[in-house]
Coordinates of C-alpha atoms and ligand atoms in Angstrom, one line a residue:
X1 CA 10.2 3.5 -34.7
X2 CA 9.5 -0.3 -35.0
X3 CA 11.7 -3.4 -34.5
X4 CA 10.9 -6.8 -34.5
X5 CA 11.6 -7.0 -30.6
X6 CA 7.9 -7.4 -29.3
X7 CA 5.0 -8.3 -31.2
X8 CA 3.5 -5.0 -30.1
X9 CA 4.1 -2.3 -27.8
X10 CA 5.2 -3.3 -24.2
X11 CA 3.2 -1.2 -21.8
X12 CA 4.7 1.6 -20.3
X13 CA 6.9 1.0 -17.2
X14 CA 4.8 2.0 -14.0
X15 CA 6.7 4.9 -12.1
X16 CA 6.3 7.1 -9.4
X17 CA 7.3 11.1 -9.6
X18 CA 10.1 12.1 -6.9
X19 CA 10.3 14.7 -4.8
X20 CA 13.2 17.7 -6.2
X21 CA 14.0 15.2 -9.0
X22 CA 12.7 15.4 -12.4
X23 CA 13.3 12.0 -12.7
X24 CA 11.1 9.4 -11.8
X25 CA 11.0 6.2 -9.8
X26 CA 10.3 3.1 -11.6
X27 CA 8.1 0.6 -9.8
X28 CA 8.8 -3.1 -9.3
X29 CA 6.3 -5.0 -7.1
X30 CA 4.0 -4.0 -4.9
X31 CA 3.5 -5.8 -1.3
X32 CA 0.6 -4.8 1.1
X33 CA 0.9 -6.0 4.9
X34 CA -2.7 -7.6 5.8
X35 CA -3.9 -6.4 9.5
X36 CA -0.8 -4.1 10.8
X37 CA -2.8 -2.0 13.6
X38 CA -4.1 -3.7 16.6
X39 CA -7.5 -1.3 16.1
X40 CA -7.9 -2.0 12.6
X41 CA -7.5 -5.9 13.2
X42 CA -9.8 -5.5 15.9
X43 CA -12.6 -4.0 13.8
X44 CA -12.0 -6.5 10.8
X45 CA -12.9 -9.0 13.3
X46 CA -9.4 -10.5 13.1
X47 CA -7.1 -9.3 16.3
X48 CA -3.3 -10.1 15.7
X49 CA -1.4 -11.5 18.9
X50 CA 1.6 -10.6 17.9
X51 CA 3.8 -13.0 20.3
X52 CA 2.0 -15.8 18.1
X53 CA 1.8 -14.5 14.8
X54 CA 3.8 -13.7 12.1
X55 CA 3.1 -10.7 9.6
X56 CA 0.9 -11.6 6.6
X57 CA 1.1 -9.8 2.9
X58 CA -0.9 -9.8 -0.4
X59 CA 0.4 -8.4 -3.8
X60 CA -1.2 -6.1 -6.4
X61 CA 0.0 -6.0 -10.0
X62 CA 1.8 -2.9 -10.5
X63 CA -0.7 -2.2 -13.4
X64 CA -3.0 -1.3 -10.7
X65 CA -0.5 2.0 -9.5
X66 CA -2.4 5.5 -10.0
X67 CA -1.0 8.6 -8.8
X68 CA -2.3 11.1 -6.3
X69 CA -4.6 13.6 -7.4
X70 CA -6.2 10.8 -10.3
X71 CA -10.1 10.7 -10.8
X72 CA -10.6 6.9 -11.0
X73 CA -14.1 5.4 -11.7
X74 CA -16.2 3.4 -9.2
X75 CA -15.0 -0.4 -10.5
X76 CA -17.1 -3.0 -11.2
X77 CA -18.3 -5.9 -9.4
X78 CA -18.5 -4.3 -5.6
X79 CA -21.1 -2.4 -3.3
X80 CA -18.8 -1.8 -0.9
X81 CA -15.6 0.2 -2.1
X82 CA -13.5 0.8 0.6
X83 CA -10.3 3.2 1.8
X84 CA -7.2 2.1 3.2
X85 CA -4.8 5.1 4.2
X86 CA -0.8 4.0 4.6
X87 CA 2.4 4.6 4.6
X88 CA 4.3 2.8 1.8
X89 CA 8.2 2.3 2.1
X90 CA 9.8 2.4 -1.2
X91 CA 13.0 0.0 -1.6
X92 CA 15.9 1.0 -3.3
X93 CA 18.2 -1.3 -2.4
X94 CA 18.2 -4.9 -3.2
X95 CA 18.2 -7.1 -0.1
X96 CA 17.3 -10.9 0.5
X97 CA 17.2 -12.3 4.5
X98 CA 18.2 -9.0 6.0
X99 CA 18.5 -8.8 9.4
X100 CA 16.5 -6.1 11.1
X101 CA 19.8 -4.2 12.0
X102 CA 20.4 -4.2 8.4
X103 CA 17.0 -3.1 7.3
X104 CA 17.3 0.9 6.8
X105 CA 20.1 0.3 4.3
X106 CA 17.1 -1.0 1.8
X107 CA 15.1 2.2 2.3
X108 CA 14.9 4.6 -0.6
X109 CA 12.1 6.4 1.0
X110 CA 8.3 6.8 1.5
X111 CA 5.0 8.2 0.4
X112 CA 1.7 8.2 1.4
X113 CA -0.8 5.5 -0.1
X114 CA -4.4 4.3 -0.4
X115 CA -5.1 0.5 -0.7
X116 CA -8.2 0.7 -2.2
X117 CA -10.2 -2.6 -1.5
X118 CA -13.6 -4.3 -2.8
X119 CA -14.3 -5.0 0.8
X120 CA -17.6 -7.3 -0.2
X121 CA -15.3 -9.8 -2.5
X122 CA -12.4 -9.8 0.3
X123 CA -14.4 -10.7 2.7
X124 CA -16.4 -13.1 0.6
X125 CA -13.0 -14.5 -0.5
X126 CA -11.8 -14.4 3.1
X127 CA -14.5 -16.4 4.8
X128 CA -14.5 -19.1 1.9
X129 CA -10.8 -19.4 2.1
X130 CA -10.1 -18.1 -1.5
X131 CA -7.6 -15.7 -2.8
X132 CA -8.5 -12.0 -2.2
X133 CA -7.4 -10.9 -5.7
X134 CA -11.4 -9.6 -6.7
X135 CA -11.4 -7.9 -3.6
X136 CA -7.4 -6.5 -3.6
X137 CA -6.2 -6.5 -7.2
X138 CA -8.9 -3.7 -8.1
X139 CA -7.9 -1.5 -11.6
X140 CA -6.6 2.0 -10.5
X141 CA -6.6 0.5 -6.3
X142 CA -3.1 1.3 -5.5
X143 CA -2.7 5.0 -5.4
X144 CA 0.3 6.5 -4.5
X145 CA 1.6 10.4 -3.6
X146 CA 5.1 11.1 -4.7
X147 CA 7.9 9.6 -3.5
X148 CA 9.9 11.3 -0.3
X149 CA 13.5 10.1 -1.0
X150 CA 14.9 9.4 2.7
X151 CA 17.4 7.1 2.3
X152 CA 18.5 4.8 4.9
X153 CA 15.4 6.4 7.2
X154 CA 13.4 4.6 9.4
X155 CA 10.4 6.2 10.4
X156 CA 9.0 5.4 13.9
X157 CA 6.4 7.6 14.6
X158 CA 4.2 10.2 12.6
X159 CA 0.8 11.4 12.7
X160 CA -1.6 9.4 9.9
X161 CA -4.9 11.2 8.8
X162 CA -7.5 10.3 5.8
X163 CA -10.7 12.2 5.7
X164 CA -13.9 12.2 2.8
X165 CA -15.0 15.2 1.5
X166 CA -13.6 17.0 4.2
X167 CA -14.8 15.0 7.4
X168 CA -12.1 13.0 9.4
X169 CA -12.2 9.4 8.8
X170 CA -8.9 7.8 9.9
X171 CA -6.2 9.0 12.4
X172 CA -3.4 7.1 13.9
X173 CA 0.2 7.2 14.1
X174 CA 3.2 5.1 12.9
X175 CA 4.2 4.1 16.1
X176 CA 1.2 1.9 16.4
X177 CA 2.2 -0.5 13.6
X178 CA 2.2 -3.9 15.1
X179 CA 5.4 -4.8 13.2
X180 CA 7.6 -1.5 12.1
X181 CA 9.3 -0.9 9.1
X182 CA 12.4 -2.7 10.2
X183 CA 10.9 -6.0 11.1
X184 CA 8.5 -5.7 7.8
X185 CA 11.7 -5.5 5.9
X186 CA 13.3 -8.2 7.5
X187 CA 10.5 -10.5 7.8
X188 CA 9.7 -9.8 3.5
X189 CA 13.2 -10.2 2.5
X190 CA 12.8 -13.9 4.1
X191 CA 10.1 -14.6 1.1
X192 CA 11.2 -12.8 -1.5
X193 CA 14.5 -11.2 -3.2
X194 CA 13.9 -7.3 -2.4
X195 CA 14.6 -5.1 -5.4
X196 CA 14.6 -1.7 -5.9
X197 CA 11.0 -0.1 -6.8
X198 CA 9.5 -2.5 -4.5
X199 CA 7.0 -0.8 -2.8
X200 CA 5.7 -1.7 0.6
X201 CA 2.4 -1.0 2.1
X202 CA 2.3 -1.1 5.6
X203 CA -1.2 -1.5 6.6
X204 CA -3.9 0.6 7.7
X205 CA -5.1 1.6 10.9
X206 CA -8.9 1.7 11.9
X207 CA -11.8 3.6 10.6
X208 CA -11.8 2.1 6.8
X209 CA -15.1 2.5 5.2
X210 CA -16.9 2.9 1.6
X211 CA -16.7 5.5 -0.7
X212 CA -19.3 6.9 -3.5
X213 CA -19.0 8.7 -6.7
X214 CA -17.9 11.9 -6.4
X215 CA -16.0 11.2 -3.0
X216 CA -12.6 13.1 -2.6
X217 CA -10.5 11.5 -0.2
X218 CA -7.5 13.3 1.3
X219 CA -4.7 11.7 3.5
X220 CA -1.8 13.1 5.1
X221 CA 1.3 11.5 6.8
X222 CA 3.5 13.6 9.3
X223 CA 6.8 14.4 7.8
X224 CA 6.1 12.4 4.2
X225 CA 3.5 14.7 2.7
X226 CA -0.3 14.1 0.8
X227 CA -2.4 12.2 -1.1
X228 CA -5.6 12.8 -3.1
X229 CA -8.3 10.9 -4.9
X230 CA -11.2 11.9 -6.8
X231 CA -14.1 9.1 -7.0
X232 CA -15.7 9.0 -10.4
X233 CA -19.0 7.7 -11.5
X234 CA -18.9 4.0 -11.8
X235 CA -18.3 2.9 -15.7
Ligands
MN1 MN1 -4.5 -2.1 3.4

């Protein structure tokens, strides 16, 4: 079928599978929380004082989305591509300037996520006061498992772990989030009109590190599910 609406066919709607549903979740925006576990903030050389700071965020294009189980090529322009295992919150209702007490109303469900990062470019940008885009907005770098519907549920604990080639690399618990789910939704909704399909990657714990071609990543979050990624050869 052809019509005159667009000069060429628009790209497909980014989407994810939903557990026990045939329909897929259409993804809107990808928000990422920086430094949200104390031990990771320390390993990055930037400890967090919650009493004196607010959370901060960066975004990636929804075009960077990849499903769990994918094989992704080692990306160009980096010698230090790293994994970050994270809990992902899927927003299911609109919200703007939401109170923490009402934040649960925006939750559709949860997923496991990997915020893959060109660490060398991210740190170079950080140290020069430049944007993080080349370090973070990497093609195929936003890896997400199936969405697990839990409408209105606020997760406040649960073990989170990531292994590389069967070796444990990250182990923590959602109860160690500096800013919890309610606080993140309330805070972020002060800057954005949150919409169904927005995903919030809630930050990674300590133990981040590099991958090389051939690596197999396996992650797990208690009560949510699992995620897998295979790093292929550079293009
Ligand atoms: Mn991250």
